[in-house]
Each structure stands twice: as structure tokens, then as C-alpha cells.
PDB file of C-alpha atoms in Angstrom:
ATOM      1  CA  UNK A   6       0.000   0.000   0.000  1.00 32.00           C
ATOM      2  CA  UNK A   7       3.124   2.525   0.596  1.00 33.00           C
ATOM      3  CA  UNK A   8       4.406   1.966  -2.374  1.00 36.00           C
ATOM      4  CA  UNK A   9       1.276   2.522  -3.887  1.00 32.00           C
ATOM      5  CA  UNK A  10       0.567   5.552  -2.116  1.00 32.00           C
ATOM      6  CA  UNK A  11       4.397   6.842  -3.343  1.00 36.00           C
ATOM      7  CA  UNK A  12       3.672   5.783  -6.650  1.00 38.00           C
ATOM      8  CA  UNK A  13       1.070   8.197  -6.568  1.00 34.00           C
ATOM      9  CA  UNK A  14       2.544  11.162  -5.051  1.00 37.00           C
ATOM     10  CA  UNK A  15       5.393  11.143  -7.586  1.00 58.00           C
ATOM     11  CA  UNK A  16       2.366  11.232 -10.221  1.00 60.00           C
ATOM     12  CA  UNK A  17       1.024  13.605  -8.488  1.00 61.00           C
ATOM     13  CA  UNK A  18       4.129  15.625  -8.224  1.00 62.00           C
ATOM     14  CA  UNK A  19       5.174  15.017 -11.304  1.00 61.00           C
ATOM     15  CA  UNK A  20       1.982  16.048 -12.911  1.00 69.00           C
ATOM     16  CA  UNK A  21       2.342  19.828 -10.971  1.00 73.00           C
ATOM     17  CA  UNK A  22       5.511  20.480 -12.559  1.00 83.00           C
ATOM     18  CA  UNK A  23       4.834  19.261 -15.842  1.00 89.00           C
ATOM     19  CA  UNK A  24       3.731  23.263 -16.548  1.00 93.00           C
ATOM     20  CA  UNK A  25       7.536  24.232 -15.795  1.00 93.00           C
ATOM     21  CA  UNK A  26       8.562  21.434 -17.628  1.00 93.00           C
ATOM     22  CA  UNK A  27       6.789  22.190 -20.987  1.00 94.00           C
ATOM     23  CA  UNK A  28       8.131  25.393 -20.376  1.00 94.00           C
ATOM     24  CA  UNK A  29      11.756  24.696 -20.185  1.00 93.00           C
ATOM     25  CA  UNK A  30      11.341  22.507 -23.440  1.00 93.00           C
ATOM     26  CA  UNK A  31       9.537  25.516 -24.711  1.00 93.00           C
ATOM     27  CA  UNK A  32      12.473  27.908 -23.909  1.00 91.00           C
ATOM     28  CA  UNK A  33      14.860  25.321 -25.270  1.00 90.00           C
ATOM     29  CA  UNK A  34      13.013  24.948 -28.702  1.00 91.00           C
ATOM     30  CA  UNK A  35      12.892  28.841 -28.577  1.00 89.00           C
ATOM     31  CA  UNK A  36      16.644  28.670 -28.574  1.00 86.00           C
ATOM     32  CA  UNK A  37      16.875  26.584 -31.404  1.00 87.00           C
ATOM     33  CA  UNK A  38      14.822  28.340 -33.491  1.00 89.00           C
ATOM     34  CA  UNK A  39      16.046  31.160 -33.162  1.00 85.00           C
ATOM     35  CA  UNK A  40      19.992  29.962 -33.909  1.00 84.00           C
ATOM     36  CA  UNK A  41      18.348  28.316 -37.010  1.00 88.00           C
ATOM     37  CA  UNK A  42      16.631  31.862 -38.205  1.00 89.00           C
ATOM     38  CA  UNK A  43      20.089  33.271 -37.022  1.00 86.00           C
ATOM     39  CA  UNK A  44      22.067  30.742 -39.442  1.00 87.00           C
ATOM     40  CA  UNK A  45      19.580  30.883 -42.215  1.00 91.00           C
ATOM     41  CA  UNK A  46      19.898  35.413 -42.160  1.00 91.00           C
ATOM     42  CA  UNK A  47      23.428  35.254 -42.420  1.00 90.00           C
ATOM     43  CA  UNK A  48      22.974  34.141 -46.010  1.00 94.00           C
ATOM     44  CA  UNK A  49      20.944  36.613 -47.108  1.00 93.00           C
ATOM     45  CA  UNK A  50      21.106  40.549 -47.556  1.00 93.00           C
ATOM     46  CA  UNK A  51      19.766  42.602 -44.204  1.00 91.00           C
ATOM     47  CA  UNK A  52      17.148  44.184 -46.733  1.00 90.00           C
ATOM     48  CA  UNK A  53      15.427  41.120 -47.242  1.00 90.00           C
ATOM     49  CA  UNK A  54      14.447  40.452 -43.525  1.00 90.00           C
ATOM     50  CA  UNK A  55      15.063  43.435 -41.820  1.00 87.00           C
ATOM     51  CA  UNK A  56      11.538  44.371 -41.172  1.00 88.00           C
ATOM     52  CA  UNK A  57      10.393  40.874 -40.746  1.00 89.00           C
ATOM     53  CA  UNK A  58      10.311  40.511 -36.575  1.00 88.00           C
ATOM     54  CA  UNK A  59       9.595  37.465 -35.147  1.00 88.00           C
ATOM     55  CA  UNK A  60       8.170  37.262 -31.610  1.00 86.00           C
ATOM     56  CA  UNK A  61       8.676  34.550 -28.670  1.00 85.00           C
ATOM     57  CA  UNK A  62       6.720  34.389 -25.831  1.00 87.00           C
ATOM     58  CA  UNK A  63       8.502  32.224 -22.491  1.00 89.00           C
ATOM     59  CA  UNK A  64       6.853  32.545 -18.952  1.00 91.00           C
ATOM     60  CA  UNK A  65       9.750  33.631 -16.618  1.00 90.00           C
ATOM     61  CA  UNK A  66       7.759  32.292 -13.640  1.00 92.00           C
ATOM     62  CA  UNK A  67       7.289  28.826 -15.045  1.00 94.00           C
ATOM     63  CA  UNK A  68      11.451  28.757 -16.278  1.00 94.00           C
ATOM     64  CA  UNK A  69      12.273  30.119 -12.647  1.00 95.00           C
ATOM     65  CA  UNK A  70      10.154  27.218 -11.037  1.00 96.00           C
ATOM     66  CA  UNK A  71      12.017  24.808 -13.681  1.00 95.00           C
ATOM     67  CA  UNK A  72      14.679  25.740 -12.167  1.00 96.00           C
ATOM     68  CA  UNK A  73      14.396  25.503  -8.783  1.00 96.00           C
ATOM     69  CA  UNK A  74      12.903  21.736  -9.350  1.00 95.00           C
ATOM     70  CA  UNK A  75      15.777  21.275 -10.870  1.00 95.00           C
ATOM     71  CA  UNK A  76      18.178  22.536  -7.805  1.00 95.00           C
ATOM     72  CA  UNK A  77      15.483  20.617  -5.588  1.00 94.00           C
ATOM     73  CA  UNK A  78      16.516  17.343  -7.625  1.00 92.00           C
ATOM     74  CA  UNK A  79      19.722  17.992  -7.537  1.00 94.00           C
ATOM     75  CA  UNK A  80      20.926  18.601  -3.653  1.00 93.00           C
ATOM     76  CA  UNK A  81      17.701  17.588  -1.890  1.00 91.00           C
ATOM     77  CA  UNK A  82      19.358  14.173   0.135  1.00 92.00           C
ATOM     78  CA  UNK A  83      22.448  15.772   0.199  1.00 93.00           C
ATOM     79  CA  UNK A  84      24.870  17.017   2.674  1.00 95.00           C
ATOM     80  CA  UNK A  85      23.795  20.497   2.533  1.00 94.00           C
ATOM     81  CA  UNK A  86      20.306  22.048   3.895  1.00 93.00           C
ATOM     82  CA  UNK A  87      18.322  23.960   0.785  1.00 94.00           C
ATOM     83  CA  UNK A  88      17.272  27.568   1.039  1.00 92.00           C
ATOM     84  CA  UNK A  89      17.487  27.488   5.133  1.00 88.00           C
ATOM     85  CA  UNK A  90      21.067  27.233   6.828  1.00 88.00           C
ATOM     86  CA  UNK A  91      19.077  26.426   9.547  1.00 87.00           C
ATOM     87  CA  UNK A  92      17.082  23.432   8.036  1.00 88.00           C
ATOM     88  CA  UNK A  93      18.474  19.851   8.002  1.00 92.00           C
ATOM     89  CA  UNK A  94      21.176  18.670   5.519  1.00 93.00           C
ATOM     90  CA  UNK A  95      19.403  17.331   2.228  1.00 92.00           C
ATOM     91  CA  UNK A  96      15.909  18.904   3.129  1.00 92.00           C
ATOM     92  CA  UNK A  97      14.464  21.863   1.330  1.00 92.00           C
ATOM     93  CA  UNK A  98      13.056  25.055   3.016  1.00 91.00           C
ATOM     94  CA  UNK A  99       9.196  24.239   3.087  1.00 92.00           C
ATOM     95  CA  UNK A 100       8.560  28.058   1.458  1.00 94.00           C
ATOM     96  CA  UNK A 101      10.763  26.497  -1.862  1.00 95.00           C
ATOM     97  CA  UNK A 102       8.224  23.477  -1.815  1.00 93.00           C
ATOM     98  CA  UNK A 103       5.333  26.423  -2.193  1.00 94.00           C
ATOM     99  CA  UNK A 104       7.401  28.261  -4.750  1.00 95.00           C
ATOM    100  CA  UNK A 105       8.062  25.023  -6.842  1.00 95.00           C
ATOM    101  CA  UNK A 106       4.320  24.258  -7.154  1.00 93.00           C
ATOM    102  CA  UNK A 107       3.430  27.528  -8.193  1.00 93.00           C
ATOM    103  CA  UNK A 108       1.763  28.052  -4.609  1.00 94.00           C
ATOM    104  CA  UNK A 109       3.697  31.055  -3.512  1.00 95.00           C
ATOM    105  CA  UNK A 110       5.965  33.302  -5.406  1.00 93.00           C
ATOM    106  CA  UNK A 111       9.708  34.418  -4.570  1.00 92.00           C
ATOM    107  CA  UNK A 112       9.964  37.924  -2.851  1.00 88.00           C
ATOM    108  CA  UNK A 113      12.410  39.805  -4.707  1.00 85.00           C
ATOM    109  CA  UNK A 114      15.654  39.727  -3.778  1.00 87.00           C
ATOM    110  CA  UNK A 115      15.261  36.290  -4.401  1.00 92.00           C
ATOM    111  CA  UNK A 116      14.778  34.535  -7.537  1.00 93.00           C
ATOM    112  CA  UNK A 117      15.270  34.198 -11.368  1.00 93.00           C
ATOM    113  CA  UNK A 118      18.155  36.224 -12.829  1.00 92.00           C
ATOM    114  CA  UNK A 119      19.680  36.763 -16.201  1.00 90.00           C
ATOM    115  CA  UNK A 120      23.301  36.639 -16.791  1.00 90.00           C
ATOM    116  CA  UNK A 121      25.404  37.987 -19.662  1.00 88.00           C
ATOM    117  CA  UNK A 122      29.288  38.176 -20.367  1.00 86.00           C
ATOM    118  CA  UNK A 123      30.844  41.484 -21.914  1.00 84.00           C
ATOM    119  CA  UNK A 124      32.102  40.102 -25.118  1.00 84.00           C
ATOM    120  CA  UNK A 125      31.404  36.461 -24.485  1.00 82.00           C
ATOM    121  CA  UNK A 126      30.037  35.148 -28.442  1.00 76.00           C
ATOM    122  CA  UNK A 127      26.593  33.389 -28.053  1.00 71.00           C
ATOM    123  CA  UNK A 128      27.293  30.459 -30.332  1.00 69.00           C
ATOM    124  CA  UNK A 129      23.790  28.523 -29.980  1.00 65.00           C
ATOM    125  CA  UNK A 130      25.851  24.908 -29.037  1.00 71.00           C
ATOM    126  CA  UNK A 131      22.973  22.927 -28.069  1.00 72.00           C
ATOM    127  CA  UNK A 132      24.218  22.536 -24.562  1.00 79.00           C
ATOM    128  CA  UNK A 133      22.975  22.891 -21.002  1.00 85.00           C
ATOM    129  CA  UNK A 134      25.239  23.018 -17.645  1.00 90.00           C
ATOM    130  CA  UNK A 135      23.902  23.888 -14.258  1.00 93.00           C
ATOM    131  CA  UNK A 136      26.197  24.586 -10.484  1.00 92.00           C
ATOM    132  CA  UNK A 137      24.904  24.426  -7.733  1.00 94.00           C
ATOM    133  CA  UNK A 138      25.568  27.685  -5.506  1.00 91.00           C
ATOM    134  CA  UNK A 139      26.374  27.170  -1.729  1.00 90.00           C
ATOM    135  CA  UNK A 140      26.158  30.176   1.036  1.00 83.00           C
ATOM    136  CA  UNK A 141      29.385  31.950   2.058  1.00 76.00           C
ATOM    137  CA  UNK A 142      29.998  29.914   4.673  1.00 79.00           C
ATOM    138  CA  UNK A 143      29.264  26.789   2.388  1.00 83.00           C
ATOM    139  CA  UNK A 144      27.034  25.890   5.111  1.00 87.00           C
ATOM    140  CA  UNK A 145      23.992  25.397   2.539  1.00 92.00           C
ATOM    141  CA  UNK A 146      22.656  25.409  -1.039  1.00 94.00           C
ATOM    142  CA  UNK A 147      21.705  28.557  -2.125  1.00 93.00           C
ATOM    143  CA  UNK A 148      21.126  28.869  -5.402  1.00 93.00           C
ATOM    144  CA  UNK A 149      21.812  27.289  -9.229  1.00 94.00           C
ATOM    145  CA  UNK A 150      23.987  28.688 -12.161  1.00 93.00           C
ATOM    146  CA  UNK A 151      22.373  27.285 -15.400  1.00 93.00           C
ATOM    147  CA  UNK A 152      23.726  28.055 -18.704  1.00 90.00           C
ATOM    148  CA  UNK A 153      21.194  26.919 -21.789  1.00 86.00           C
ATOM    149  CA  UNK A 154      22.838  27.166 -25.270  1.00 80.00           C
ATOM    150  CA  UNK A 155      24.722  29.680 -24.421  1.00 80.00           C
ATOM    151  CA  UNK A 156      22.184  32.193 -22.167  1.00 86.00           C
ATOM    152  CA  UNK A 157      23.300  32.551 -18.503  1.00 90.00           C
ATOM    153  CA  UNK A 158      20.395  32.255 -15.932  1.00 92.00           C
ATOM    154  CA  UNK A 159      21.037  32.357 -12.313  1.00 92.00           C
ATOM    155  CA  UNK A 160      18.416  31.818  -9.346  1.00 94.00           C
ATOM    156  CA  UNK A 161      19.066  33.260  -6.176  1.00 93.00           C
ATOM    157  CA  UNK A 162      17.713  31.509  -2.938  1.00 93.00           C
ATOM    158  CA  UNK A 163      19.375  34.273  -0.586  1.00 89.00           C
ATOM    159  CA  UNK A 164      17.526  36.717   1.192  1.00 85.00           C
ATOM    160  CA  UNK A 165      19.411  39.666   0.192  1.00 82.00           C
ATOM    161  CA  UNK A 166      20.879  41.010  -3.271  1.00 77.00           C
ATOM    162  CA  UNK A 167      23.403  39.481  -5.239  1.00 76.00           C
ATOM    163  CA  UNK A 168      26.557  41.062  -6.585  1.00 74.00           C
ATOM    164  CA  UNK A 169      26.504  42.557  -9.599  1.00 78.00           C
ATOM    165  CA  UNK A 170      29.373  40.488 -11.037  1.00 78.00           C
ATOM    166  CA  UNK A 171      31.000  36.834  -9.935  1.00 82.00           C
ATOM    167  CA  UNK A 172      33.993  36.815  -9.744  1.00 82.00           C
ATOM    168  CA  UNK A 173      34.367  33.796  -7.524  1.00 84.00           C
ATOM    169  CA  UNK A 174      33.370  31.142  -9.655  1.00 86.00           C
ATOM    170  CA  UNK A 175      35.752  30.077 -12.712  1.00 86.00           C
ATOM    171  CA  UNK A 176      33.453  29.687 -15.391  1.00 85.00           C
ATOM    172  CA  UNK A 177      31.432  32.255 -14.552  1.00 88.00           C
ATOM    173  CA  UNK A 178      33.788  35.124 -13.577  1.00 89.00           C
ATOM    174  CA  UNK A 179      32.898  38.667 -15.244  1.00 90.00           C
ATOM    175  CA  UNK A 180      29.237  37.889 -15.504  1.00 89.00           C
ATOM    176  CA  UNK A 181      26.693  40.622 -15.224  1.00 87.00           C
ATOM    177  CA  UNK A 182      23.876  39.364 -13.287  1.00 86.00           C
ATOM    178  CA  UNK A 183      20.432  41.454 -14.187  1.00 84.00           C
ATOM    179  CA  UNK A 184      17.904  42.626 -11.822  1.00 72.00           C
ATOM    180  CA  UNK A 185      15.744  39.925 -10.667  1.00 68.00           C
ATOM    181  CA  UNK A 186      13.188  39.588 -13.102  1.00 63.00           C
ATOM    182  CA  UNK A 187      11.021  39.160 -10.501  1.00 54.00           C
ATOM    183  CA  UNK A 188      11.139  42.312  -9.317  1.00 44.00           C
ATOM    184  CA  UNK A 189       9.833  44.181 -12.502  1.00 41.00           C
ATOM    185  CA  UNK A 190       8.556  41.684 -15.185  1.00 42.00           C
ATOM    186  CA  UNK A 191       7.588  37.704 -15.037  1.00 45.00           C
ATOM    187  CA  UNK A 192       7.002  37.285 -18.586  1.00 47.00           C
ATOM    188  CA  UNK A 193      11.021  36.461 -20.131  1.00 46.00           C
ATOM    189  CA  UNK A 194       9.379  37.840 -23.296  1.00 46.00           C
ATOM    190  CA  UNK A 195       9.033  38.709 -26.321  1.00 44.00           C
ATOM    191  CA  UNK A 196      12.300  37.832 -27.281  1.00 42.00           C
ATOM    192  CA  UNK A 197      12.793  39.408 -30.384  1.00 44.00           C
ATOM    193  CA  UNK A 198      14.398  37.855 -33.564  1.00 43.00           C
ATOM    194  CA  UNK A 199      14.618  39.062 -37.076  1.00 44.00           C
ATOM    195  CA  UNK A 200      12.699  37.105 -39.893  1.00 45.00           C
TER     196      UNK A 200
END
């Protein structure tokens, strides 16, 4: 009967995420398209698609909950508490658990950021990498580096802001991070692209 019950929660579970979900795969296949439409103007002459815009809508709320699913997947059983330094190691802060399942949102300074690098060429590789962030003190997880085909995305589980620029990770160091969208606009798009 447990396992049955289990069986069910994950449905159930899985079945309230499945929103972010489709939206990831939606931002994802945004990316692509818009490398192909990239590839595909570089052949021709500006003045046959400069006026032709092409519009993409991605909810920022739905990538941002993505995201933090995905952090929650990654560290939650680990040796580090989620969200809370004061919450057990492995276990997630039970206000994350409302944000994840669209039940509460994040109060601003917390959140989804954007991330670019002065000079750094978008090349469209069909890649993904994530890192998990841990507090100062490494005492806990606080937050996730993703980078999808290129586009730098950071979500903050701190309470207060985050530097402008890291410098303290490698891979990372010179990014600007961008307000948190969730302070002034959920909706990622339109994201623009020339037809």
C-alpha cells in the first residue's frame, strides 16, 4: 500500500511540474529556433528580412520554477540544507516546496536572474550546464547557475541582493547578473528575432 501511495505522489508531483517542464522545453526549442533563423539570415542581404520581426513568448515564472525543481533534484538528500542554513542537511526550506508548485511566489531579492558576459560570443551549441551555488559559509545550497545554449540564468535563494558580477566562480567570472526579473517583469518575453 506505501508503495502505492508513493507511486502516486510522484504522479502527483510530477503532474504539478509538468507546466515548468513544458516550459523549459519551450524555452529550449525557442533557442533553437532562433539559432536556425540566425544561421539561415546570415545568407541573405539585411534588406530582405530586416523588417520581418519574429516574436517569442517564455513565462519567466514557469522557467524560474524549472529551475528551482531542478536545484530541488539535484541537492535535496544531500549534505547540505536547501534555502534554510538552519534546516536539516538534504531537506528543502518548506517556502521552496510552495514556490516550486506555483503556490507562492519568490519575494524579490530572491529569484530568477539573467546573466550575460561582456564580449562572451553566443554560439547557440545545443548545450545545457547547471552549479549548484552554496552560502558563504558553504554551510547550505543557495542557489543554481544554469547556462542553456549559451544564455546565462542564475536563481538566487538568498535573502538579500546578489553582486553585480561573480567573480568567484571560474566559469562564470565577469558575468553581469540582471535585476531579478522578478522584481519588474515575469514574462522572459518577447524575445525578439529578425525574420
Amino acid at each position: 500500500m506505501s508503495s502505492l501511495v508513493a507511486k502516486r505522489l510522484c504522479r502527483g508531483h510530477n503532474s504539478a511540474l509538468s507546466e515548468c517542464d513544458a516550459e523549459a522545453k519551450r524555452l529550449f526549442d525557442t533557442l533553437d529556433a532562433a539559432a536556425r533563423l540566425d544561421d539561415e539570415r546570415r545568407e541573405k542581404h539585411p534588406s530582405e528580412w530586416a523588417n520581418a520581426v519574429v516574436t517569442h513568448r517564455i513565462s519567466g515564472r514557469r522557467v524560474e520554477r524549472w529551475l528551482l525543481k531542478t536545484l530541488i533534484n539535484m541537492t535535496v538528500g544531500g549534505p547540505l540544507p536547501i534555502g534554510d542554513p538552519a534546516s536539516e542537511p538534504g531537506v528543502v526550506e518548506p517556502s521552496l516546496v510552495e514556490v516550486a508548485f506555483g503556490k507562492a511566489n519568490f519575494v524579490a531579492p530572491r529569484g530568477l536572474y539573467g546573466g550575460a558576459l561582456v564580449g562572451e560570443k553566443v554560439d547557440g551549441a545545443r548545450e545545457w550546464e547547471f552549479q549548484v551555488l552554496v552560502g558563504d559559509d558553504r554551510s547550505y545550497a543557495s542557489g543554481l547557475l544554469a547556462r542553456l545554449r549559451s544564455i546565462r540564468f542564475g536563481l538566487s535563494l538568498i535573502p538579500h541582493r546578489l553582486p553585480r558580477v561573480i567573480e568567484h566562480i571560474e566559469d562564470w567570472k565577469g558575468t553581469h547578473l540582471l535585476q531579478p526579473f522578478n522584481g519588474f517583469n515575469r514574462n522572459l518575453g518577447p524575445i525578439p528575432s529578425q525574420r
